[in-house]
mmCIF file of C-alpha atoms and ligand atoms in Angstrom:
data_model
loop_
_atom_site.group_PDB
_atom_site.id
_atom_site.type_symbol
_atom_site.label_atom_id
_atom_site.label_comp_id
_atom_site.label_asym_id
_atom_site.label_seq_id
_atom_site.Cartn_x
_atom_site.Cartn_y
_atom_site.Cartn_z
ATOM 1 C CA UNK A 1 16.808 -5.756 -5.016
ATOM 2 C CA UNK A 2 16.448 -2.600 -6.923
ATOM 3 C CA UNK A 3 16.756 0.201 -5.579
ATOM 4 C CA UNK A 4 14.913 3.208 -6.528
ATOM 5 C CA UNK A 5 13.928 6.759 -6.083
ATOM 6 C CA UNK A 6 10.631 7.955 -4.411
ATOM 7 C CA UNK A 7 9.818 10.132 -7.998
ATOM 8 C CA UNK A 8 11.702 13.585 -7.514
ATOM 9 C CA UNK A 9 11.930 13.969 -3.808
ATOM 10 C CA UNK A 10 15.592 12.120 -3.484
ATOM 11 C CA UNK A 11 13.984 9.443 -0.939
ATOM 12 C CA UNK A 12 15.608 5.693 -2.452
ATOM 13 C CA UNK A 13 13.098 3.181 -2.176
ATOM 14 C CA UNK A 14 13.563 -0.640 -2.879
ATOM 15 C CA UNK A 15 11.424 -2.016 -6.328
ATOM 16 C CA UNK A 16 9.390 -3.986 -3.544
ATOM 17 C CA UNK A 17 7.998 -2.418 -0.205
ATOM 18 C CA UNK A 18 6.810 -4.865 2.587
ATOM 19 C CA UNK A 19 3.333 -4.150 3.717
ATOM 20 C CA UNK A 20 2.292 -4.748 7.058
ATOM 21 C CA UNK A 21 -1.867 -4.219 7.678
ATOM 22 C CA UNK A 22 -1.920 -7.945 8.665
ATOM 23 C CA UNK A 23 0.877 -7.719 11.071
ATOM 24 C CA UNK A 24 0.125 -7.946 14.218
ATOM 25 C CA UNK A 25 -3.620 -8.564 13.539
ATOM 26 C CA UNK A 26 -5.679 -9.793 17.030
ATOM 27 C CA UNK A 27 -2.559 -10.099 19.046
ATOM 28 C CA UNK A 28 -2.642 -9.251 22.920
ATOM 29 C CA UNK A 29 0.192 -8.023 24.209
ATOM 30 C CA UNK A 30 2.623 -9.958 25.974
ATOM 31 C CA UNK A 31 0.851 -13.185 23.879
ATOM 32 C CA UNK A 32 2.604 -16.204 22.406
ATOM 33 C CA UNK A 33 1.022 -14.684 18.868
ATOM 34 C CA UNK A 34 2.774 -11.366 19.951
ATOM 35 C CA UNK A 35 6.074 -12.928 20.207
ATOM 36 C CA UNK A 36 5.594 -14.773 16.457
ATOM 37 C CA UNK A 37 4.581 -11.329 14.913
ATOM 38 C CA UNK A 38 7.461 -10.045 16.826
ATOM 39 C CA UNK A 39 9.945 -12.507 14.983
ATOM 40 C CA UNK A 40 8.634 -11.886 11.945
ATOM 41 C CA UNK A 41 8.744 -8.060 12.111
ATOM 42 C CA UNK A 42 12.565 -8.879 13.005
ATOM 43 C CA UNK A 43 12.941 -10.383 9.582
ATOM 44 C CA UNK A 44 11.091 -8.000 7.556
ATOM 45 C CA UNK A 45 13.348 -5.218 9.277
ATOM 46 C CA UNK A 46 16.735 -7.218 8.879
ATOM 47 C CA UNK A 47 16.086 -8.612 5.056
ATOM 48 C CA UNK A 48 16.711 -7.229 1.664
ATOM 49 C CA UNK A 49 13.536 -4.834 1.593
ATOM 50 C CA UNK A 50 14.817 -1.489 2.745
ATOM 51 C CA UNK A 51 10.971 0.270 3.283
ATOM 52 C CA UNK A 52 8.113 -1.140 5.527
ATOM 53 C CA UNK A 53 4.895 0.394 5.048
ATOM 54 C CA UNK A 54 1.939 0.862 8.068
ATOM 55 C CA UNK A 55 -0.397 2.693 9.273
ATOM 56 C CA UNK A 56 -1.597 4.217 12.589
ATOM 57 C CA UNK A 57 -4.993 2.028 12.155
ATOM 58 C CA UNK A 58 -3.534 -1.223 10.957
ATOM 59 C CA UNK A 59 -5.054 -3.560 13.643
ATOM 60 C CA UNK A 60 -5.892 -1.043 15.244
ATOM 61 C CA UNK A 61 -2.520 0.193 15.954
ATOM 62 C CA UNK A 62 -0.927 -3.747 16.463
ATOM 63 C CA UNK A 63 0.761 -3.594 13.375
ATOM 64 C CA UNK A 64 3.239 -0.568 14.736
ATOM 65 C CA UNK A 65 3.633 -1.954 18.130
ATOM 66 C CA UNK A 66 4.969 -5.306 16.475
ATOM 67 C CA UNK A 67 6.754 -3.419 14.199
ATOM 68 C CA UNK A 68 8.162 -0.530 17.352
ATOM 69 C CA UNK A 69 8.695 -3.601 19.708
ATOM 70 C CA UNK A 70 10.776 -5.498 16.426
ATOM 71 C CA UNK A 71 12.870 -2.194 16.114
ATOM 72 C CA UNK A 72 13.862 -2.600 19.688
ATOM 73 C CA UNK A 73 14.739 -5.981 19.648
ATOM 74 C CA UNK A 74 16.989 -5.169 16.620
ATOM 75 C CA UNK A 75 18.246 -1.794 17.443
ATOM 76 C CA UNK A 76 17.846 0.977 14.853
ATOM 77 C CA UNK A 77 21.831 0.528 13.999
ATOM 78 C CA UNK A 78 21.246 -3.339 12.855
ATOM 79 C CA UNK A 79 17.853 -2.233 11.098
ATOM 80 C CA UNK A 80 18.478 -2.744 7.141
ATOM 81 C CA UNK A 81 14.478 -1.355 6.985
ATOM 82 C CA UNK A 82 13.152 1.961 6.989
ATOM 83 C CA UNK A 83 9.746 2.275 8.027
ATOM 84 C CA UNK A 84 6.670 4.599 6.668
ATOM 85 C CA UNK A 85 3.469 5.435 8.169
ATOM 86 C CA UNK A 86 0.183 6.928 7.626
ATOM 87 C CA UNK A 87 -2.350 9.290 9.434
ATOM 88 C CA UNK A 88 -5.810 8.136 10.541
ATOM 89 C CA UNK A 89 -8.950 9.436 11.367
ATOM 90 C CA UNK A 90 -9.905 9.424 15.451
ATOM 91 C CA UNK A 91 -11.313 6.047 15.314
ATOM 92 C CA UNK A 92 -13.992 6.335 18.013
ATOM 93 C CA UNK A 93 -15.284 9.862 15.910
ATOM 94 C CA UNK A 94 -14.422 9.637 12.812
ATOM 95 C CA UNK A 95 -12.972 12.931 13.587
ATOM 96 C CA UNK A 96 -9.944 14.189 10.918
ATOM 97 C CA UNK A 97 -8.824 16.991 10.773
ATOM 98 C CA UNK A 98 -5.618 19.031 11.452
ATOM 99 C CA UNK A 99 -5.615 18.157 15.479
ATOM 100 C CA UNK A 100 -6.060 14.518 14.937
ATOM 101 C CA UNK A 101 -3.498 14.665 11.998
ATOM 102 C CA UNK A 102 -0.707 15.851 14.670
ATOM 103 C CA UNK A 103 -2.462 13.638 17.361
ATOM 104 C CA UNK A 104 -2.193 10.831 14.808
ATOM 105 C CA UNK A 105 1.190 11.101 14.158
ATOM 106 C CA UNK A 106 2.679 11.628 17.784
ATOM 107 C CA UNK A 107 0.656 8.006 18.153
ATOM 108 C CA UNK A 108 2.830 6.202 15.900
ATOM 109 C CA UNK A 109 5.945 7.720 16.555
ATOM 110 C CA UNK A 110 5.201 6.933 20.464
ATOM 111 C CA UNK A 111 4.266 2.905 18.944
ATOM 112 C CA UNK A 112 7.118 2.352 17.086
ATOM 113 C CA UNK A 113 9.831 3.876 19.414
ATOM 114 C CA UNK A 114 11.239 6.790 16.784
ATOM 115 C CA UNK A 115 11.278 10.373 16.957
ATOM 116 C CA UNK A 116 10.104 10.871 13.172
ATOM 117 C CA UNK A 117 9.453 8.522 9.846
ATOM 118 C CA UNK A 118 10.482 10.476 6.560
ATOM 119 C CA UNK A 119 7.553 9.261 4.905
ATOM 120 C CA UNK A 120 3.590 10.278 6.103
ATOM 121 C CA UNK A 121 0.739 9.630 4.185
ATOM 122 C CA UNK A 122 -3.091 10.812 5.215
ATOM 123 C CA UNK A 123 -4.922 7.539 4.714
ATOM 124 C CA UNK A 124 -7.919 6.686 3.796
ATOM 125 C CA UNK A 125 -9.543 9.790 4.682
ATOM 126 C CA UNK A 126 -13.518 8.510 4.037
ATOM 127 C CA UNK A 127 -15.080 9.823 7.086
ATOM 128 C CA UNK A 128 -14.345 13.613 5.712
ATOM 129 C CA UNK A 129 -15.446 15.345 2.456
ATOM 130 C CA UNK A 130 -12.408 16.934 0.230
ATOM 131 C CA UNK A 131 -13.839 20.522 1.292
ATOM 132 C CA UNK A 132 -13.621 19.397 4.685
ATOM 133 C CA UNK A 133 -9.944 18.113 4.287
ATOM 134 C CA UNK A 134 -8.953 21.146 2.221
ATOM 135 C CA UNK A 135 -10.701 24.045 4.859
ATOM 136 C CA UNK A 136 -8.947 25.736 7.241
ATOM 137 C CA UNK A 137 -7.734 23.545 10.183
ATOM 138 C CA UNK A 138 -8.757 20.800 8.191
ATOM 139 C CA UNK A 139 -6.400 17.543 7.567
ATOM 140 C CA UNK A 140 -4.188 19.065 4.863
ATOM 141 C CA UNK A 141 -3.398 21.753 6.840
ATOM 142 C CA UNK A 142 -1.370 19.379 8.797
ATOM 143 C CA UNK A 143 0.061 17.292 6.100
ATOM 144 C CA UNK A 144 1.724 20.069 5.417
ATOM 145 C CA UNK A 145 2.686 21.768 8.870
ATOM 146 C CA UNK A 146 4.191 18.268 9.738
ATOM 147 C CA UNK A 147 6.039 18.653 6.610
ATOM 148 C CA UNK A 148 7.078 22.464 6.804
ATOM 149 C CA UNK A 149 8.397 22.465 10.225
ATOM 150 C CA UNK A 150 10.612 19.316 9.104
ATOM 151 C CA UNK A 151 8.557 16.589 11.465
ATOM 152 C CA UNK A 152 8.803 14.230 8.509
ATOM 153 C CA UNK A 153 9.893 14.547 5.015
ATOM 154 C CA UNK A 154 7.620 13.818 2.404
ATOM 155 C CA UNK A 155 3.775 13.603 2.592
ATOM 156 C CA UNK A 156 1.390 11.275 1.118
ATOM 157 C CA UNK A 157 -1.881 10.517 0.034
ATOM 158 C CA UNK A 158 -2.946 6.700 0.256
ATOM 159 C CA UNK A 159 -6.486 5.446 -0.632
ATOM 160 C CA UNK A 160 -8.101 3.527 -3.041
ATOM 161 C CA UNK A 161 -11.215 5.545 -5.246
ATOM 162 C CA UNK A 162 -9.373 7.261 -8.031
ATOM 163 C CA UNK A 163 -11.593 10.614 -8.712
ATOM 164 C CA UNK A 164 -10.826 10.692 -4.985
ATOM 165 C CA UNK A 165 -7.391 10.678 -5.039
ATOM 166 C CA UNK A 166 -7.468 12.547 -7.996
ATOM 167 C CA UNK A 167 -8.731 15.393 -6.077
ATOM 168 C CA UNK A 168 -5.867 15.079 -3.668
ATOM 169 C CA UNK A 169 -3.093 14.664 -5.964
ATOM 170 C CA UNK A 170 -4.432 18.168 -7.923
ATOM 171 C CA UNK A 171 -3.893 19.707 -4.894
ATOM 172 C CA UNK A 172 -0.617 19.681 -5.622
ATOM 173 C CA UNK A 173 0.320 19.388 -1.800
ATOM 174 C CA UNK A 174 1.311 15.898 -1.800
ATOM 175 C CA UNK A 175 4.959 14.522 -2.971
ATOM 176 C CA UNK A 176 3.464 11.259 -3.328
ATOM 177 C CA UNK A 177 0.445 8.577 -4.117
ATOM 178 C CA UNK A 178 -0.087 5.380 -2.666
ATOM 179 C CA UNK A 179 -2.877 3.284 -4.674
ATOM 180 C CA UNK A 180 -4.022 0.059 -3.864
ATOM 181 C CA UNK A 181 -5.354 -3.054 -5.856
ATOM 182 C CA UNK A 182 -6.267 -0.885 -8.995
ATOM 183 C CA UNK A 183 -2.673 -1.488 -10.900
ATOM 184 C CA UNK A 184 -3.095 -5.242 -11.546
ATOM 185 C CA UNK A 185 -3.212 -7.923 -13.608
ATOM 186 C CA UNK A 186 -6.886 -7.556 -13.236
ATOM 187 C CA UNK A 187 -7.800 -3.828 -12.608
ATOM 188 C CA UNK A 188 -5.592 -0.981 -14.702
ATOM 189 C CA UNK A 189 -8.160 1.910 -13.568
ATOM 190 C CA UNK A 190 -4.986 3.551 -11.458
ATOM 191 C CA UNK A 191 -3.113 4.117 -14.869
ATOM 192 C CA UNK A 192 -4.316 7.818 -15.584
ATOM 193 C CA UNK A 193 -3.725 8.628 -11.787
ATOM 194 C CA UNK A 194 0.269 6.975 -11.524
ATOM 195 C CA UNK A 195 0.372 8.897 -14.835
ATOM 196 C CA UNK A 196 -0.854 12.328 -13.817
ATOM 197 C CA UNK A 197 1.239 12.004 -10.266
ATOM 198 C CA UNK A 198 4.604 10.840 -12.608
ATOM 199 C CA UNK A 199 3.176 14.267 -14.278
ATOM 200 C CA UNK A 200 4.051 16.163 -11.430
ATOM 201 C CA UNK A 201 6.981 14.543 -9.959
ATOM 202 C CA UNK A 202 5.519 12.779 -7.396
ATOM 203 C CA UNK A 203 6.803 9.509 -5.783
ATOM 204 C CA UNK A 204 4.136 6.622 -6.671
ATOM 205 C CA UNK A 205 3.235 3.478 -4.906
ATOM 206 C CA UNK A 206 1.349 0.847 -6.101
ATOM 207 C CA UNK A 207 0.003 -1.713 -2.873
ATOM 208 C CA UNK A 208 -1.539 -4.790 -3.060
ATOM 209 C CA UNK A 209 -0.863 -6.181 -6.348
ATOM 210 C CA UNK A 210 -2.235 -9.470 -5.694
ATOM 211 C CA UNK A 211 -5.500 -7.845 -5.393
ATOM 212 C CA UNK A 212 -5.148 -8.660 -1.700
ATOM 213 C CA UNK A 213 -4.338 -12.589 -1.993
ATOM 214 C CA UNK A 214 -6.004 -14.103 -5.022
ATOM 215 C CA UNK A 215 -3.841 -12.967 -7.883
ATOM 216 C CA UNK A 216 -0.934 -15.137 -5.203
ATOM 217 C CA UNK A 217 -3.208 -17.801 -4.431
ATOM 218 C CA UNK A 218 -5.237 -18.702 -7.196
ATOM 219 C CA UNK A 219 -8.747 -19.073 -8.756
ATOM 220 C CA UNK A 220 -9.249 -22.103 -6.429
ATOM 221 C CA UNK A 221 -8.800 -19.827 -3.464
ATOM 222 C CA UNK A 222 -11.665 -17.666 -2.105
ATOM 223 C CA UNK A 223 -12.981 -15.834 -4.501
ATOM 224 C CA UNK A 224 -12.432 -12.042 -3.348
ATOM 225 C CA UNK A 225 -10.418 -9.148 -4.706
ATOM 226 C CA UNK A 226 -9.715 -6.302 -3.182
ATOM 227 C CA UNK A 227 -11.360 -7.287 0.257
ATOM 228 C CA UNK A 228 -14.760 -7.520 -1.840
ATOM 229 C CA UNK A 229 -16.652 -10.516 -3.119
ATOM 230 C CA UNK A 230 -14.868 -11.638 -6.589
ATOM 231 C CA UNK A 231 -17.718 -12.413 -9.288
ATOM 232 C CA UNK A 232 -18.022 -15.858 -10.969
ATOM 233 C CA UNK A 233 -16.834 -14.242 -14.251
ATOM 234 C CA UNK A 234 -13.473 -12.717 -12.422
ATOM 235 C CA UNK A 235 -12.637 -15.716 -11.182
ATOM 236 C CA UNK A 236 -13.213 -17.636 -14.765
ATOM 237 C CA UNK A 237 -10.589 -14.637 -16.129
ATOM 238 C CA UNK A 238 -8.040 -15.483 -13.711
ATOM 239 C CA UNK A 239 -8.406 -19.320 -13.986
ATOM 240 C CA UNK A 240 -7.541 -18.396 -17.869
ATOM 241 C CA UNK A 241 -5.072 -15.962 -16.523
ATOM 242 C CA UNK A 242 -3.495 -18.970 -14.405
ATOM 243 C CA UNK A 243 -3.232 -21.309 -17.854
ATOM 244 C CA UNK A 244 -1.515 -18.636 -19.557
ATOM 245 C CA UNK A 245 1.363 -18.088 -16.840
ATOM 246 C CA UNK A 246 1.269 -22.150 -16.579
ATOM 247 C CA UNK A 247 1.699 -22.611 -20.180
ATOM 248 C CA UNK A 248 4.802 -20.088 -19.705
ATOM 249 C CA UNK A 249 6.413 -22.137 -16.521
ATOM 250 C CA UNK A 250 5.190 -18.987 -14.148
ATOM 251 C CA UNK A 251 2.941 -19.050 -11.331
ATOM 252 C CA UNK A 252 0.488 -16.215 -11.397
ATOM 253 C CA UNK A 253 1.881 -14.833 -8.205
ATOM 254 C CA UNK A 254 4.740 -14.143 -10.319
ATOM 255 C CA UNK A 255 3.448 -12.540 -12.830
ATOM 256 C CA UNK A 256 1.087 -10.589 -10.820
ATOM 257 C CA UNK A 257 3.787 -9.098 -8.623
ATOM 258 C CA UNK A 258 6.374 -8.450 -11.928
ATOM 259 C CA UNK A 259 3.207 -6.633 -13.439
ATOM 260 C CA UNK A 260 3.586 -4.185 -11.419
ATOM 261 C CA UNK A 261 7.826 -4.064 -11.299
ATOM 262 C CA UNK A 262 7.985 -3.865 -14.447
ATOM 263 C CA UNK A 263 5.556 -0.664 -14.898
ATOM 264 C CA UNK A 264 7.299 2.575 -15.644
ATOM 265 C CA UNK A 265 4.888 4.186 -13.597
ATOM 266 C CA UNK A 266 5.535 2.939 -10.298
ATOM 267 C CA UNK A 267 8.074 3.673 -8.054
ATOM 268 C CA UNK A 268 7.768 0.614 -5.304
ATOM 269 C CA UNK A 269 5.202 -2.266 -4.895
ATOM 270 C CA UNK A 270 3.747 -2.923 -1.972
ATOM 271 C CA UNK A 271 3.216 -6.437 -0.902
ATOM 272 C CA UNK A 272 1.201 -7.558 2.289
ATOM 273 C CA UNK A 273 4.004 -9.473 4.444
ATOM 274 C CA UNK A 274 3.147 -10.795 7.548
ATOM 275 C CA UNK A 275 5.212 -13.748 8.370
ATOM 276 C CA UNK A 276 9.152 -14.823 7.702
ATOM 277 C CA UNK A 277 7.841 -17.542 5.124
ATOM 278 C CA UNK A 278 6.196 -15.501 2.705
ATOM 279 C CA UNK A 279 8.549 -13.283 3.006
ATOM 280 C CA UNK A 280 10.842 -15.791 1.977
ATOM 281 C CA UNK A 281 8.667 -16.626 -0.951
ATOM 282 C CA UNK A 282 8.580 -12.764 -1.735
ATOM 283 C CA UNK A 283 12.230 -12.907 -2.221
ATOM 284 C CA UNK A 284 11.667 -15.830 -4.611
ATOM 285 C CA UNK A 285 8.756 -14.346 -6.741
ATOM 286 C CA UNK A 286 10.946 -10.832 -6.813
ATOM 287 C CA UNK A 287 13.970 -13.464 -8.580
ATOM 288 C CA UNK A 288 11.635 -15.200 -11.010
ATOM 289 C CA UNK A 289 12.490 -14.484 -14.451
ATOM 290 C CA UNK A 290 9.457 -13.869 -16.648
ATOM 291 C CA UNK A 291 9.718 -14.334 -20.364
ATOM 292 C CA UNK A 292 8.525 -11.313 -22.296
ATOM 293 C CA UNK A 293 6.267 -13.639 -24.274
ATOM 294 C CA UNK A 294 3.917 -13.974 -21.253
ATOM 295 C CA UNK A 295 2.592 -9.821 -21.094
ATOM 296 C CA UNK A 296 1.065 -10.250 -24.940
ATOM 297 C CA UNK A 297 -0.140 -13.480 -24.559
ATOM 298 C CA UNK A 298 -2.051 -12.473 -20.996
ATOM 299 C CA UNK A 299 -3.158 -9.320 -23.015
ATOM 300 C CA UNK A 300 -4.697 -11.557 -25.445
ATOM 301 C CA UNK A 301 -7.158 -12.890 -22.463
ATOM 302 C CA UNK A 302 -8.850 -8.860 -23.277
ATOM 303 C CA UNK A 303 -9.496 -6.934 -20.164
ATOM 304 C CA UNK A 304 -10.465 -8.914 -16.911
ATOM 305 C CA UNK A 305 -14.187 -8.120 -15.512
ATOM 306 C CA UNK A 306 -14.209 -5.104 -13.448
ATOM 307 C CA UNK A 307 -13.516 -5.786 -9.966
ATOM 308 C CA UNK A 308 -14.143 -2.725 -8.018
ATOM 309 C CA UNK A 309 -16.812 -0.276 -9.186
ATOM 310 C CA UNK A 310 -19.470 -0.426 -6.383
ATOM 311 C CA UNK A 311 -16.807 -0.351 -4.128
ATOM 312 C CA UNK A 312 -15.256 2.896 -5.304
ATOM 313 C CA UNK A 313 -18.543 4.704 -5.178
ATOM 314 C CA UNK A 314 -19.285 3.564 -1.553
ATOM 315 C CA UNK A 315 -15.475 4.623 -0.126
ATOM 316 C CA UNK A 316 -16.245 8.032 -1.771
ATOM 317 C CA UNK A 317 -19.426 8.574 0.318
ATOM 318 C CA UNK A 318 -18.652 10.342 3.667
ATOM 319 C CA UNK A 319 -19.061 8.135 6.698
ATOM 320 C CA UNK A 320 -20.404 11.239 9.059
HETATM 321 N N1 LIG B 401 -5.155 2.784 1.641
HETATM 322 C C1 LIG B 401 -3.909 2.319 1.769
HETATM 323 O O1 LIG B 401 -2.979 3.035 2.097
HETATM 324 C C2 LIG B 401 -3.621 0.853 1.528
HETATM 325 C C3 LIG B 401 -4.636 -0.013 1.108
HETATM 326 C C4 LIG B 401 -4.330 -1.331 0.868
HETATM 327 C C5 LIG B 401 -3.037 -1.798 1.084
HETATM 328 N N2 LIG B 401 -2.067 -0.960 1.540
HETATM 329 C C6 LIG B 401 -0.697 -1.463 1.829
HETATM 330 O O2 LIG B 401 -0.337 -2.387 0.851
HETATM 331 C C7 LIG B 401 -0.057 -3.655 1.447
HETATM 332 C C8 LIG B 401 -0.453 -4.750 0.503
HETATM 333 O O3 LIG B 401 -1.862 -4.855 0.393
HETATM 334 P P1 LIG B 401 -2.621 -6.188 0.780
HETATM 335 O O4 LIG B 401 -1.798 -6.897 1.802
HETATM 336 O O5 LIG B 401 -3.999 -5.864 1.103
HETATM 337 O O6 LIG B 401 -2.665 -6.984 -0.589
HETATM 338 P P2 LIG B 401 -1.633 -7.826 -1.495
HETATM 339 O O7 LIG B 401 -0.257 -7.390 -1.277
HETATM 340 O O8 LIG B 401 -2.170 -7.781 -2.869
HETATM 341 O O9 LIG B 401 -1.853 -9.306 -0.979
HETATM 342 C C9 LIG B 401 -1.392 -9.703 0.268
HETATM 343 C C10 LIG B 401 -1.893 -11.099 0.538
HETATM 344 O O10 LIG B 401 -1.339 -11.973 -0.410
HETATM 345 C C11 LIG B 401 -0.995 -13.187 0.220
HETATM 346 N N3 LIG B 401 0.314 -13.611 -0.236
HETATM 347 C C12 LIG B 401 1.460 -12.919 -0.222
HETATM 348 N N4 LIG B 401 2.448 -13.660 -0.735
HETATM 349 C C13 LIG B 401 1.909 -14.841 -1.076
HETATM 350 C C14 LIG B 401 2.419 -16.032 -1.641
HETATM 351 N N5 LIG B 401 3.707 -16.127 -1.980
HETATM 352 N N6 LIG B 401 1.567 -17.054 -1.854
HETATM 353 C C15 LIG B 401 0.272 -16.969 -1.527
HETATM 354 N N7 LIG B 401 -0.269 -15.872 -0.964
HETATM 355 C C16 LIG B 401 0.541 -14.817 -0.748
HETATM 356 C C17 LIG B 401 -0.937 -12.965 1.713
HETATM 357 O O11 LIG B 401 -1.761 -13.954 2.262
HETATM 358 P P3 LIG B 401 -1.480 -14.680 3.662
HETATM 359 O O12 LIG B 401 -2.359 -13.924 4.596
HETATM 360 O O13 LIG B 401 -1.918 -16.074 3.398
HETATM 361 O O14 LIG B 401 -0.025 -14.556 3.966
HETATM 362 C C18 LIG B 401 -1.499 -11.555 1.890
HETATM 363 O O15 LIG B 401 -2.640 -11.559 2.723
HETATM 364 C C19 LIG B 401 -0.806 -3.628 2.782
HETATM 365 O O16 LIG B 401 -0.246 -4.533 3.713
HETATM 366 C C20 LIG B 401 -0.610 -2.186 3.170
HETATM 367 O O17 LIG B 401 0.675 -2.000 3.719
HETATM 368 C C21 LIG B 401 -2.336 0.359 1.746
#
């Protein structure tokens, strides 16, 4: 593992983070499924990956009760993890502003058993225009309160459309940016953002760099990227892509997850984790040694088909 820091704020972070929005996912409490997330949480929190990232609204708060009832299995002592969170909007309203911000926050904290996380991001905040976020007693006003009076350490914003995020990062409020399934092998449209944020000193992550599953599983998987329908002509690019790494003696998982390590532009990657064996197989695509022959010969394939541009306009539209 390499270890390092979130951009200027002094917080170490490991090369990989383990993502956790699948955690957890449909389980009752008290269920045998319960009790397998459980386990698994136990590994993730115990392994070589020292940061965990959630959210307050992964299934529908499931992933930090696994993750809180993990923590006390293990005791915080034994924990080798750290774990981040994010901020969601009041999922009933839609409602996001400072209020839910705190309310939010107390939320997780009361879900995963801890009196504070050093790390809080505002997620996803699509059901609110920037104005709205940026007003008085709006949403940024308690980013940075929560910050200010030392409730958590460094604040984030994590979401996916970049003139979006762009917005927040300008701000200069933030300390870092979380971006997700636009710094791949397929989709570089994150570059200008990670590069502004690097800019400023801010810490960057870069999630999902399997594009959500394919660029790990293959063009003979289902073809979606980035929780979207994947076109015919995506899917031919990463079949090629595939017969490149192949012809090298890497899978593509590889290579998309060491696309992102090796960028000088992200801080940590974050991979979706949600049971002991891939985490296993994490560990072994995180040891695979690439040759540097592959990166020219995959930028010979010329840039993939866009994956994501309906999908950017429509997160951008406010949802009340
Ligand atoms: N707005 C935000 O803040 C935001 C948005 C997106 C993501 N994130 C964070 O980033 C994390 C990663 O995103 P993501 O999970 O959507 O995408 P991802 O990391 O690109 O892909 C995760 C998927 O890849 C599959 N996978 C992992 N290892 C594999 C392997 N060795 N072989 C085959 N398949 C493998 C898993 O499938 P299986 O289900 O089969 O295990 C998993 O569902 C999230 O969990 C979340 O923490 C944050």
């Amino acid at each position: 593992m390499t270890h390092t820091t979130l951009g200027s704020t002094g917080i170490p972070v490991g090369d990989v983070t383990l993502g956790t929005s699948a955690l957890g996912e449909g389980t009752a409490p008290g269920s045998a499924e319960e009790a397998a997330a459980v386990a698994a949480a136990v590994d993730l929190l115990t392994g070589p990956f020292p940061l965990i990232d959630t959210s307050n609204n992964y299934g529908n708060g499931r992933s930090e009760a696994v993750l809180g009832l993990a923590l006390a299995e293990v005791g915080p002592a034994l924990a080798t993890a750290r774990i981040a969170t994010k901020v969601d909007r009041d999922g009933r309203t839609g409602a996001f502003d400072r209020d839910r911000v705190m309310r939010s926050y107390e939320e997780s904290l009361t879900r995963l058993g801890v009196d504070r996380v050093e790390i809080l991001h505002l997620h996803d905040p699509y059901s609110i225009t920037f104005e709205q976020a940026a007003e008085p007693g709006g949403a940024l006003e308690g980013m940075r309160e929560l910050r200010e009076t030392g409730a958590v350490d460094v604040i984030g914003i994590a979401a996916g459309p970049i003139a979006l995020m762009t917005r927040y990062v300008e701000t200069g409020l933030f300390d870092v940016v979380l971006s997700h399934n636009r710094f791949t092998l397929v989709d570089r449209s994150a570059e200008a953002l990670f590069a502004e944020a690097r800019r400023r000193g801010m810490g960057v992550f870069n999630a999902a760099p399997f594009g959500a599953g394919i660029l790990a599983k293959g063009s003979a998987s289902r073809p979606s990227y980035g929780y979207n329908d994947a076109s015919p002509e995506l899917m031919a690019w990463i079949a090629r892509a595939e017969q490149v790494c192949a012809d090298h003696g890497v899978p593509l998982a590889a290579a998309a997850l060491h696309f992102s390590l090796r960028s000088e532009l992200v801080d940590s990657t974050i991979v979706g984790i949600a049971s002991s064996r891939r985490l296993v197989q994490l560990r072994e695509l995180r040891d695979t040694e690439i040759p540097d022959a592959l990166w020219p010969d995959l930028d010979a394939l010329g840039p993939a088909p866009s994956p994501l541009p309906e999908r950017d306009a429509e997160e951008s539209r406010p949802l009340l």
